[in-house]
Coordinates of C-alpha atoms in Angstrom, one line a residue:
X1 CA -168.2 121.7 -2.2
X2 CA -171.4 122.5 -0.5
X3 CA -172.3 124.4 2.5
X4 CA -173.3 122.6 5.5
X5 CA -177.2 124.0 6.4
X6 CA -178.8 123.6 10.0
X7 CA -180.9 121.1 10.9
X8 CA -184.3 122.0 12.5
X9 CA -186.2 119.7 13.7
X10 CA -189.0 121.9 15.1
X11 CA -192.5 121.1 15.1
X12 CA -194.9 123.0 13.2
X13 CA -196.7 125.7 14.7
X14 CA -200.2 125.1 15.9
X15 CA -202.5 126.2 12.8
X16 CA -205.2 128.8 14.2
X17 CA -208.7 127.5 14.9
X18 CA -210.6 127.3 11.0
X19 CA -213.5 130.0 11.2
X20 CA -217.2 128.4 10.6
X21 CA -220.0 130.1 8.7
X22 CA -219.2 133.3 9.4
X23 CA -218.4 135.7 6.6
X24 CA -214.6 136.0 5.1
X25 CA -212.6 138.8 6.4
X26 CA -209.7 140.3 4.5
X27 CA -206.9 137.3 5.9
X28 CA -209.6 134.6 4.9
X29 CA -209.3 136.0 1.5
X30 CA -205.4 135.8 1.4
X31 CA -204.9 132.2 3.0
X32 CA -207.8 130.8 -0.1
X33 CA -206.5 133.1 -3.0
X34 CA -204.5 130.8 -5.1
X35 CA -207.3 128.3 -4.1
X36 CA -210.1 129.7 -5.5
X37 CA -208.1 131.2 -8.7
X38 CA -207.0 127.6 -9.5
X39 CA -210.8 126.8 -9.5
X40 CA -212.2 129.9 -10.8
X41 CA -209.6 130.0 -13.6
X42 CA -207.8 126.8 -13.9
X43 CA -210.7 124.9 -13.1
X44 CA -213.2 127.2 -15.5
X45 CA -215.9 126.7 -12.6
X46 CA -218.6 128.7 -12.5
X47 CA -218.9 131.0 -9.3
X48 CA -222.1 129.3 -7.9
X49 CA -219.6 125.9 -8.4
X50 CA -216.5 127.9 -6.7
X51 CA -218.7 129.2 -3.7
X52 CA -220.3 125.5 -3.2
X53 CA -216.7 123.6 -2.7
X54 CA -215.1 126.9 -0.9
X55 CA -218.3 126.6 1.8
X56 CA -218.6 123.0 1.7
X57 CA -214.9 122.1 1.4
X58 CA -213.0 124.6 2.8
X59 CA -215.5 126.3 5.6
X60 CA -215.0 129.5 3.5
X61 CA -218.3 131.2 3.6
X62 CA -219.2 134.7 1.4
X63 CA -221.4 136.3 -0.9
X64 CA -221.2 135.9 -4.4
X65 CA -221.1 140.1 -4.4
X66 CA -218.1 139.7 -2.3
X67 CA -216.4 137.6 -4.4
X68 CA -217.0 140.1 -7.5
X69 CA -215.5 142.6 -5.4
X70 CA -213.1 140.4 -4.7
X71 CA -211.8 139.0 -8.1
X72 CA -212.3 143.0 -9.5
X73 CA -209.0 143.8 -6.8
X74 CA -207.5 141.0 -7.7
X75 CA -207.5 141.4 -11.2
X76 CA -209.2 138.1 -12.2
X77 CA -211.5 138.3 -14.9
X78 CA -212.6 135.5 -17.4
X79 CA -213.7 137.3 -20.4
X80 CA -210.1 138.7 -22.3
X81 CA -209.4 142.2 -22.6
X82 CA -208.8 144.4 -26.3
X83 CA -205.1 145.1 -25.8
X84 CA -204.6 140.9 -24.6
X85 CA -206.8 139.8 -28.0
X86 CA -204.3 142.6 -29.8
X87 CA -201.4 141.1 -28.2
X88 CA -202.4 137.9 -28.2
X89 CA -203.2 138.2 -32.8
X90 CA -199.7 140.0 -33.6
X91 CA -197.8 137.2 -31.5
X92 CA -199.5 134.3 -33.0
X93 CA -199.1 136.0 -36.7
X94 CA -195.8 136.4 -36.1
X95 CA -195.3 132.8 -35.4
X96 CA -197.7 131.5 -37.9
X97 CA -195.5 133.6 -40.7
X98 CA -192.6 131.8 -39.5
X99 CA -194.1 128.4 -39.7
X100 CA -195.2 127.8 -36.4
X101 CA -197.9 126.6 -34.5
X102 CA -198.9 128.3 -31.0
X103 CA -200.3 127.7 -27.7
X104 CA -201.2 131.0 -25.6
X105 CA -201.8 131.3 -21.9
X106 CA -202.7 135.1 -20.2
X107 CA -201.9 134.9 -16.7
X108 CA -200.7 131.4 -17.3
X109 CA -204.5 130.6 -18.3
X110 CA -204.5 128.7 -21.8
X111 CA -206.3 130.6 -24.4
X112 CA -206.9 128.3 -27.3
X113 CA -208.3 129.2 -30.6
X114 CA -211.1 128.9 -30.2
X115 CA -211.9 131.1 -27.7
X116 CA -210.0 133.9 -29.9
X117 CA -212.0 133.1 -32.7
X118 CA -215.2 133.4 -29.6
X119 CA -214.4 136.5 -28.6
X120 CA -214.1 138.0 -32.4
X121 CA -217.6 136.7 -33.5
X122 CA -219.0 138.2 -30.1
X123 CA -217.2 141.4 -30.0
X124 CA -219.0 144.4 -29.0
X125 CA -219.1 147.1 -31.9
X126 CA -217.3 149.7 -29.5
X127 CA -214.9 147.2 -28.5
X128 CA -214.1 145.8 -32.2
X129 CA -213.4 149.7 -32.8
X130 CA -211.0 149.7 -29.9
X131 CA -208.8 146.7 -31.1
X132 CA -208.6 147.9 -35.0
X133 CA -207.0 150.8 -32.9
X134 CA -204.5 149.2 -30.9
X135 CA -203.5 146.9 -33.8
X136 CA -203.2 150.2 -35.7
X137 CA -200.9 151.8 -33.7
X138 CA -203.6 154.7 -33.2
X139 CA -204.5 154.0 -29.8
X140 CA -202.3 154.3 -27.0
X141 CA -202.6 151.3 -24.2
X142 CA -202.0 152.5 -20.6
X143 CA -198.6 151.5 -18.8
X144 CA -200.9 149.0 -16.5
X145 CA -202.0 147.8 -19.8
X146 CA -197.9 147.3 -21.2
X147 CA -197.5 145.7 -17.6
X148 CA -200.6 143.0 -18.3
X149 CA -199.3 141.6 -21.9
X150 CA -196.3 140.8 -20.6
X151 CA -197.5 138.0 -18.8
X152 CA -198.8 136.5 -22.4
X153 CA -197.2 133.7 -23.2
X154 CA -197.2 132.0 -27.1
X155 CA -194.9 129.2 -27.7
X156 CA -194.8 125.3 -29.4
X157 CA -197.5 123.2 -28.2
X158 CA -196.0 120.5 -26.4
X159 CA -195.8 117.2 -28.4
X160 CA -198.7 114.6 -27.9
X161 CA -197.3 111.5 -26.0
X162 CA -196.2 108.3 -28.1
X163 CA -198.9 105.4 -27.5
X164 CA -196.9 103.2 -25.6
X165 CA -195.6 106.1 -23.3
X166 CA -193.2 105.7 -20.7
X167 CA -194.6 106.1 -16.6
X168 CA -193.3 109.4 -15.2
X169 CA -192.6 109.5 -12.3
X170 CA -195.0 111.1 -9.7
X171 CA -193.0 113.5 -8.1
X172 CA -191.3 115.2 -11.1
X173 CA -192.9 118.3 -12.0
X174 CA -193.9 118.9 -15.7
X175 CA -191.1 121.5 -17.3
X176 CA -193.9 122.9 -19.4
X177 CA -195.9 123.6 -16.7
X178 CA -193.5 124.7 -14.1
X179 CA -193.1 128.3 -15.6
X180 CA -197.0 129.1 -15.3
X181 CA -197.2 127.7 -12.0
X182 CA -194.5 129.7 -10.7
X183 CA -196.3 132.8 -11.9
X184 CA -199.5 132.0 -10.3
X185 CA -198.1 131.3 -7.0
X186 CA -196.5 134.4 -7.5
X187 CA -198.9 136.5 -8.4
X188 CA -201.3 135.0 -5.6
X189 CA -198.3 135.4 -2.6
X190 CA -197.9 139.2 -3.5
X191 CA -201.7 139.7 -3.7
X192 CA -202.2 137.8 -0.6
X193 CA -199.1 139.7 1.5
X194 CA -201.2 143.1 0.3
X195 CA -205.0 141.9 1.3
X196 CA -203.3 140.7 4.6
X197 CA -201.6 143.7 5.2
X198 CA -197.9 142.5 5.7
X199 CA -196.9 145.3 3.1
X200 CA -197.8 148.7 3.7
X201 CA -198.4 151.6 1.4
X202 CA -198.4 154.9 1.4
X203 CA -201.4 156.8 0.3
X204 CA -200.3 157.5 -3.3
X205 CA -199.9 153.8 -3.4
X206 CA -196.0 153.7 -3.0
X207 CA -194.7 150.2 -1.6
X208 CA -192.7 150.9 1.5
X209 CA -189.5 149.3 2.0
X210 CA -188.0 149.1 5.6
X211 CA -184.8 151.0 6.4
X212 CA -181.6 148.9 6.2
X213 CA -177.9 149.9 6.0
X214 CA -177.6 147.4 3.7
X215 CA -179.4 144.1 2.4
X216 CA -179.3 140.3 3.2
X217 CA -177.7 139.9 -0.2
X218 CA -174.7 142.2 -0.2
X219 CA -172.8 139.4 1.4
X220 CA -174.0 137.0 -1.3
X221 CA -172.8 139.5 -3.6
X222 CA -169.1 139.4 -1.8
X223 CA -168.5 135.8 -1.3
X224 CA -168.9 134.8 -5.6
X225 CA -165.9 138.3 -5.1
X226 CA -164.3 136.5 -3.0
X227 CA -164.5 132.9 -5.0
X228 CA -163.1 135.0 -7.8
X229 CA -160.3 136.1 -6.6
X230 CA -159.2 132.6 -4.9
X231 CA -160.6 133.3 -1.1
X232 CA -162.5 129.8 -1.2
X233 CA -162.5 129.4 2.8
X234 CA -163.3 133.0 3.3
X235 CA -166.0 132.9 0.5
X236 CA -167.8 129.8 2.3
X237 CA -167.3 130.9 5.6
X238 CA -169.2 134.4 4.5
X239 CA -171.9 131.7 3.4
X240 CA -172.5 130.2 6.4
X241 CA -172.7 133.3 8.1
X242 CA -175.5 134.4 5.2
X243 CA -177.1 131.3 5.7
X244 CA -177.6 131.6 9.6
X245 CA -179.3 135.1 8.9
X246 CA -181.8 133.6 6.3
X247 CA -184.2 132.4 9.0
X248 CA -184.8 136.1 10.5
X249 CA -184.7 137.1 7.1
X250 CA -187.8 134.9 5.9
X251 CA -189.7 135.4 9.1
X252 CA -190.2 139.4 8.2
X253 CA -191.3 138.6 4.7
X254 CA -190.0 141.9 4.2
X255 CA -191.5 143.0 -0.2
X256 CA -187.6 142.8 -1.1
X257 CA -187.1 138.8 0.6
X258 CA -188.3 137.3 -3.0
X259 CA -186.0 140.0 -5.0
X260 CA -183.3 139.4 -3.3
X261 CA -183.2 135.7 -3.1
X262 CA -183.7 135.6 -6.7
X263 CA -180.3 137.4 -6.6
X264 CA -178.8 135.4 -4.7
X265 CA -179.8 132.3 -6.4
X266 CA -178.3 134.0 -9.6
X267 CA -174.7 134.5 -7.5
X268 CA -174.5 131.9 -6.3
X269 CA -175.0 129.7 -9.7
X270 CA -172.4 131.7 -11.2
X271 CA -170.4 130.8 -8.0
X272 CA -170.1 126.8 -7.9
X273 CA -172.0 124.1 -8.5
X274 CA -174.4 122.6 -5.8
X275 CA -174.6 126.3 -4.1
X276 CA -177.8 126.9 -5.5
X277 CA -179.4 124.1 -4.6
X278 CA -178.2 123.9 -1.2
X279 CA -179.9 127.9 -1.0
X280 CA -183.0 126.3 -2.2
X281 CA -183.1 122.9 -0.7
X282 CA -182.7 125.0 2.5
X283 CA -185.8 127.4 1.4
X284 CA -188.3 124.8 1.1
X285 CA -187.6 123.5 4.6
X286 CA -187.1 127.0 6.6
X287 CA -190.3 127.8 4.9
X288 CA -192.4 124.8 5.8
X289 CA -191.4 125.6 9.4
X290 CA -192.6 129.0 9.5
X291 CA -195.4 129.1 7.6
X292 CA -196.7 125.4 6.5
X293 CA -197.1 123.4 3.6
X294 CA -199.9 125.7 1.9
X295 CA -198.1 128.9 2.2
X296 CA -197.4 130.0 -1.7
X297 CA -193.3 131.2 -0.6
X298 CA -192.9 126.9 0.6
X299 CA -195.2 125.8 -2.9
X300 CA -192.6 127.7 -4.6
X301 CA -189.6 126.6 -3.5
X302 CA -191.1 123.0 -3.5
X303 CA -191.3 123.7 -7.8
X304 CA -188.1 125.4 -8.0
X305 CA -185.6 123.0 -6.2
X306 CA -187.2 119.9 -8.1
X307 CA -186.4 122.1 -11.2
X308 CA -183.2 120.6 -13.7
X309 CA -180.2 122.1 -12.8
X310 CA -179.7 123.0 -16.0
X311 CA -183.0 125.5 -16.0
X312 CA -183.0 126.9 -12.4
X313 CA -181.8 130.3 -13.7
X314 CA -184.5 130.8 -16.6
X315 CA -186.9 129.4 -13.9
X316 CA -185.9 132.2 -11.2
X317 CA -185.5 135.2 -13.5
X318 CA -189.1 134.2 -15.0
X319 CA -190.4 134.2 -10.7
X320 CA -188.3 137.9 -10.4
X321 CA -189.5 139.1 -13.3
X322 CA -193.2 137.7 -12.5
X323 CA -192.7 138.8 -8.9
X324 CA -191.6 142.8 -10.0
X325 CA -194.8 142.8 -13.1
X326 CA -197.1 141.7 -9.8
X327 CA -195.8 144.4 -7.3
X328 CA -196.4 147.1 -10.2
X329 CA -199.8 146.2 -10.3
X330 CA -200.6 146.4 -6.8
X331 CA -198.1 149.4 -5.9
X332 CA -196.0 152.1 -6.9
X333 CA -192.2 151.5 -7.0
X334 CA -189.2 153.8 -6.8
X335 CA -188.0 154.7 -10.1
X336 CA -184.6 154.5 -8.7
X337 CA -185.2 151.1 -7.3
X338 CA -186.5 149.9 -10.3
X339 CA -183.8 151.2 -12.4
X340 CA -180.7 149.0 -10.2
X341 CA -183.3 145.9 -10.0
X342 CA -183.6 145.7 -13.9
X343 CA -179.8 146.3 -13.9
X344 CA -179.2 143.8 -11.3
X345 CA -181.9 141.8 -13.7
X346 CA -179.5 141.9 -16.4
X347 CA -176.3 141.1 -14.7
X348 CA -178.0 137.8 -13.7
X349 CA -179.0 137.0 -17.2
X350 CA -182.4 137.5 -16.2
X351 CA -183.8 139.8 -19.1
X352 CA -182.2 140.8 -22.1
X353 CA -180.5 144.8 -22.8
X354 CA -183.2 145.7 -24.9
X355 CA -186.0 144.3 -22.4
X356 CA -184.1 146.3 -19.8
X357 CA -183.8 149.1 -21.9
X358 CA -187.5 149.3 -23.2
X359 CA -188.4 148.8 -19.3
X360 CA -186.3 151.6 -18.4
X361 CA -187.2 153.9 -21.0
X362 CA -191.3 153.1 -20.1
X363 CA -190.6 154.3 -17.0
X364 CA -188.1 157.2 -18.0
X365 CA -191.3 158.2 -20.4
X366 CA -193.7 158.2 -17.0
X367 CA -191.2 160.3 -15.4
X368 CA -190.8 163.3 -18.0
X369 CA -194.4 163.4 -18.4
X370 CA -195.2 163.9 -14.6
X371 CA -192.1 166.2 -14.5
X372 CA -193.7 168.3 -16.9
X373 CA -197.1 168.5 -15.5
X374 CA -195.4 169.6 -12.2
X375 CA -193.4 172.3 -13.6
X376 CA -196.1 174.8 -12.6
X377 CA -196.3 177.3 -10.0
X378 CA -196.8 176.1 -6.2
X379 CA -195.4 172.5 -7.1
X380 CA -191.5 173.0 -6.6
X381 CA -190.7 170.7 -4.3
X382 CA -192.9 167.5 -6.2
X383 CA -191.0 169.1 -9.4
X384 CA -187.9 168.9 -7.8
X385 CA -187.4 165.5 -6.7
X386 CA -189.3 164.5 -10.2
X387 CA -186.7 166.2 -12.2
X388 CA -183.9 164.3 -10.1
X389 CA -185.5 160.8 -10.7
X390 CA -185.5 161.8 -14.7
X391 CA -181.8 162.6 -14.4
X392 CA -180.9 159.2 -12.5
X393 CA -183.3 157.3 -14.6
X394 CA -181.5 159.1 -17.9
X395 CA -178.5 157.8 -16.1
X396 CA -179.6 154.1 -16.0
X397 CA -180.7 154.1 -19.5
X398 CA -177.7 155.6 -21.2
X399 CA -175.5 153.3 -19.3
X400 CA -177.3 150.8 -21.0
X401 CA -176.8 152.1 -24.1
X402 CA -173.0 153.0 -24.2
X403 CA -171.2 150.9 -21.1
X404 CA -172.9 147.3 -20.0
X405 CA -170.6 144.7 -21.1
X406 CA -168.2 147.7 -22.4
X407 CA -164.5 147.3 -22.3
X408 CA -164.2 150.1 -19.8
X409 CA -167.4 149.4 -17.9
X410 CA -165.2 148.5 -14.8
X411 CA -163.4 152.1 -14.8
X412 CA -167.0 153.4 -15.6
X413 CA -168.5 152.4 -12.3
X414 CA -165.7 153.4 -9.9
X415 CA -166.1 157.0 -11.3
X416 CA -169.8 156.5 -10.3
X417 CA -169.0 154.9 -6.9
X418 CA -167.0 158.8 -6.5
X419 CA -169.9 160.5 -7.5
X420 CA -172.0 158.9 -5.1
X421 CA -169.6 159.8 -2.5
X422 CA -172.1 161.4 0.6
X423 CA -175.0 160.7 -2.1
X424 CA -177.0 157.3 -2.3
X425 CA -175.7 154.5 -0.6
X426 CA -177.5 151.6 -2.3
X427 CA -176.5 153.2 -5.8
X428 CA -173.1 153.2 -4.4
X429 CA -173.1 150.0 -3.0
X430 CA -174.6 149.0 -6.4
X431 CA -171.7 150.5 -8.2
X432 CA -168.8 149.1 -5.9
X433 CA -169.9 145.7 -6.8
X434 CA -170.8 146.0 -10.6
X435 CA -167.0 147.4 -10.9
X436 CA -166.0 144.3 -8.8
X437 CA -167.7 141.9 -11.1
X438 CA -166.6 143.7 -14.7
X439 CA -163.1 144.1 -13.7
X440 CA -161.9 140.9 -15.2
X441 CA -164.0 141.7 -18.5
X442 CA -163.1 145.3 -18.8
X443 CA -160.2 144.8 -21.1
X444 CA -159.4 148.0 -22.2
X445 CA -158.9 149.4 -18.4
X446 CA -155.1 148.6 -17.9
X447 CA -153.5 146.7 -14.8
X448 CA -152.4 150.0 -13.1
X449 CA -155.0 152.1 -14.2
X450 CA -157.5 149.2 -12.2
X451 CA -155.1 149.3 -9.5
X452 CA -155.0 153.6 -9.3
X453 CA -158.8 153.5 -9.2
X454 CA -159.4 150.1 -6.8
X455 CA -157.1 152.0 -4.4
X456 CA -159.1 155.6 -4.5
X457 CA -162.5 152.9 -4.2
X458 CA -161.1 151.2 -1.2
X459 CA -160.7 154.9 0.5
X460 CA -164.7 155.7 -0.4
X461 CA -165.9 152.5 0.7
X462 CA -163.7 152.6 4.1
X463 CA -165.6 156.5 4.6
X464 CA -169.1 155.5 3.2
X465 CA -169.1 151.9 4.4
X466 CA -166.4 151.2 7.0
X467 CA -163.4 149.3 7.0
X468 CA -164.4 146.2 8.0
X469 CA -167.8 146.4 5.9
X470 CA -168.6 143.1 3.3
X471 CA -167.8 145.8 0.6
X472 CA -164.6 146.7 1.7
X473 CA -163.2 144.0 2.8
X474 CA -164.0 142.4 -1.1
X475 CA -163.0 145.1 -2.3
X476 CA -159.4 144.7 -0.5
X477 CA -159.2 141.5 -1.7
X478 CA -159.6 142.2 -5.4
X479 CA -156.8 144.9 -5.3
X480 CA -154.5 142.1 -3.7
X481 CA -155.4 139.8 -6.4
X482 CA -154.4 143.0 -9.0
X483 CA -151.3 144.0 -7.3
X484 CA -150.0 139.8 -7.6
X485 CA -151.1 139.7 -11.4
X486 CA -149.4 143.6 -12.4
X487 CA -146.0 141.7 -10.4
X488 CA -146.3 144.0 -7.2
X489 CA -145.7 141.2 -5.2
X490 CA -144.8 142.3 -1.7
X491 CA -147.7 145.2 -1.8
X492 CA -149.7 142.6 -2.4
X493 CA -148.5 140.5 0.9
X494 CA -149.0 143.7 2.7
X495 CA -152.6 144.1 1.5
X496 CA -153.6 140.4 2.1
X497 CA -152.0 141.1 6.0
X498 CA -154.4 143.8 5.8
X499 CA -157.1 142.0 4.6
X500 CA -157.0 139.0 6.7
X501 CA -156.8 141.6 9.6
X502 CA -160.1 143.3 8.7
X503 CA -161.4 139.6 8.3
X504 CA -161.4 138.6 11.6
X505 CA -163.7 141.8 12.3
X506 CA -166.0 140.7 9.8
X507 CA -166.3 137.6 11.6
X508 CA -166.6 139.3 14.8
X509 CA -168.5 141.6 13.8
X510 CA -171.5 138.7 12.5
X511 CA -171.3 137.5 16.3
X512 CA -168.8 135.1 15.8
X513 CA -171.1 132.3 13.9
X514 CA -169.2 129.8 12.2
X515 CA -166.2 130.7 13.7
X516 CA -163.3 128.5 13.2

């Protein structure tokens, strides 16, 4: 079953009149990023060659200083670094002592052998020096540095075609392919969505998220609940509702949109087939109408719904994970946000534990270091709330350790949901639906202990949340869904009364859409 999408039919807003020899201001340099990348990089043009076809081709006029400047803030840069060749040699060992051949990309550029071997002949004294060092373990690279290798890539070169090959077809993308493309679309939206200024940071660099009670993917989040526990109508219905949102939702372009449709994407795979698809199908179209056919958010849906079903979801955690490695180089993010997104990360099947746990830890390291440098008189207050990051990040990391995908990681996270009580409310929202989505896999937590401690839930959601919140309401129907299996069959008729009760305010409370 499939959710029926609307149907817009509107025409495309009137494009802005294109600006002729004068020279590029900051938006200029956003709308032609992931242009003049592909050429500068993909391309291997020269900068004379790139500044010729953006002035003749594309009306884009500037300086070849300018563009310097330019490419130095966006990171570009031709000639490889020490810690990418250091990288770059222990990965292709690796392989070669296990008998295979490689193919590397940085940045999703392909670095061959021969440019390895190019850069080792040409290698500066000084710089020879520094890579003996990294390889050696004896110098330290910076976290930016940690950030950077992980978008190098070494895997199988693809076979050569057979001579009398079959036609592709046109339209199909190339799997190989798709993964690098993805990350330079990426990589060039988030860049672009800082030169333009539709993100704002403070002046330490810290990304600002706008205030919400709660996000567009908590309801996600409670229809696959409510799929689980056998409310199909009510789970689609929630859906539709979701769905009708989505267009406000893309039209802010808020920094979390990309996160949190990457989540949802994940849900709603888990959820049914065809439900993923529709999300996307309905992505690529929203996002032609408000914002065209160049804009990178409508290139990368365009990649990702013609993707194989099969390999949506390594697809999308590879865009969130590119998407999260690109907003780290351009800002500063919470730790405690970053802690519940590579959690979240996990539960999707995005990264594995101990890429989630080395992640963590990075940052955990960052943390105790600062918190030690600010343990010094006249620097309380910045010591204070460092010291309380270290502790939640601790938190995060020793969950990893002892309770994901634990018998009793269920029981775990309502104790957490209690502890949160007046506290965080996106860690306890966080923690109300990972207990939600473990119950059925914590087996060692026993029918009426789940029922004792979905009961004293339901009363923190209904004072944190309210009672007819997405939350609650899944969280009521989970407990009914207990109470049947454990035999309590006419508390759990009351509890479905009540449920069905607090559903209609849900309803009402989304304005009625998709009402039957």
């Amino acid at each position: 079953m499939t959710v029926s999408l609307p149907q817009y039919t509107t025409a495309m807003t009137t494009t802005l009149p294109m600006r002729y020899n004068e020279p590029a201001k900051d938006g200029d340099w956003a709308n032609h990023r992931d242009t003049i990348t592909f050429l500068y990089l993909d391309q291997n043009k020269s900068l004379r060659e790139v500044m010729r076809i953006m002035r003749e081709e594309h009306n884009f006029s500037a300086t070849e200083k300018m563009y310097k400047i330019r490419f130095n803030k966006w990171g570009i840069h031709k000639k490889l670094r020490a810690h990418q060749v250091a990288e770059l040699l222990v990965q292709r060992s690796k392989r070669a002592a296990a008998g295979k051949t490689s193919v590397s990309f940085v940045h999703g550029r392909k670095i061959d052998s021969d440019r390895l071997n190019t850069y080792l002949r040409r290698v500066s004294p000084a710089r020879r020096k520094e890579l003996e060092a990294i390889l050696a373990g004896r110098l330290e690279i910076s976290g930016a540095q940690k950030r950077s290798i992980e978008d190098i890539i070494c895997r199988t070169p693809s076979p050569e075609p057979e001579p009398e090959s079959v036609p592709r077809r046109l339209d199909a993308p190339d799997g190989l392919r798709l993964p690098e493309e993805c990350m330079q679309i990426v990589h060039s939206y988030v860049g672009g969505a800082f030169d333009a200024s539709l993100w704002q940071r403070t002046p330490d660099k810290k990304l600002v998220f706008p205030r919400r009670e709660k996000t567009w993917l908590d309801p996600v989040s409670s229809a696959r609940q409510l799929f689980v526990n056998g409310f199909t109508d009510q789970g689609f219905h929630l859906l539709k509702i979701t769905f009708d949102d989505y267009r406000e939702e893309m039209s802010r372009q808020d920094p979390s949109l990309l996160v949190e449709m990457c989540l949802a994407l994940a849900a709603l795979l888990q959820s049914g087939p065809g439900l993923a698809e529709s999300l996307l199908n309905y992505s690529f179209g929203l996002s032609r109408i408000l914002f065209g056919p160049r804009h990178p958010l409508h290139l990368l849906f365009a990649r990702l719904r013609n993707a194989n079903a099969s390999e949506i979801n390594k697809f999308v955690g590879l865009v969130m994970q590119s998407y999260v490695q690109a907003l780290l180089l351009n800002s500063q993010l919470k730790p405690t946000y970053l802690a519940t997104l590579y959690r979240a990360m996990l539960n999707s099947d995005f990264i594995e534990v101990e890429t989630a746990r080395r992640r963590m830890r990075d940052v955990l390291d960052d943390l105790e270091s600062a918190a030690a440098a600010a343990a010094s008189p006249g620097s309380a207050g910045e010591g204070s709330a460092l010291r309380r990051d270290v502790e939640m990040m601790r938190y995060h990391v020793s969950w990893l350790a002892t309770l994901h995908n634990a018998p009793t990681e269920a029981a775990a996270s309502a104790r957490t949901l209690a502890e949160t009580r007046g506290g965080d409310p996106r860690l306890a929202r966080f923690a109300c639906y990972n207990m939600l989505r473990t119950l059925r896999t914590s087996h060692a937590v026993r029918g009426d202990e789940a029922i004792d401690f979905l009961y004293r839930s339901l009363d923190i959601c209904e004072e944190e949340f309210g009672r007819a919140d997405n939350a609650t309401v899944t969280l009521l129907a989970t407990l009914q869904g207990c109470l049947r299996r454990a035999g309590h069959v006419d508390e759990a008729d009351a509890v479905r009364r009540d449920f069905e009760t607090r559903w209609d305010e849900v309803v009402g409370g989304a304005g009625g859409r998709g009402r039957k």
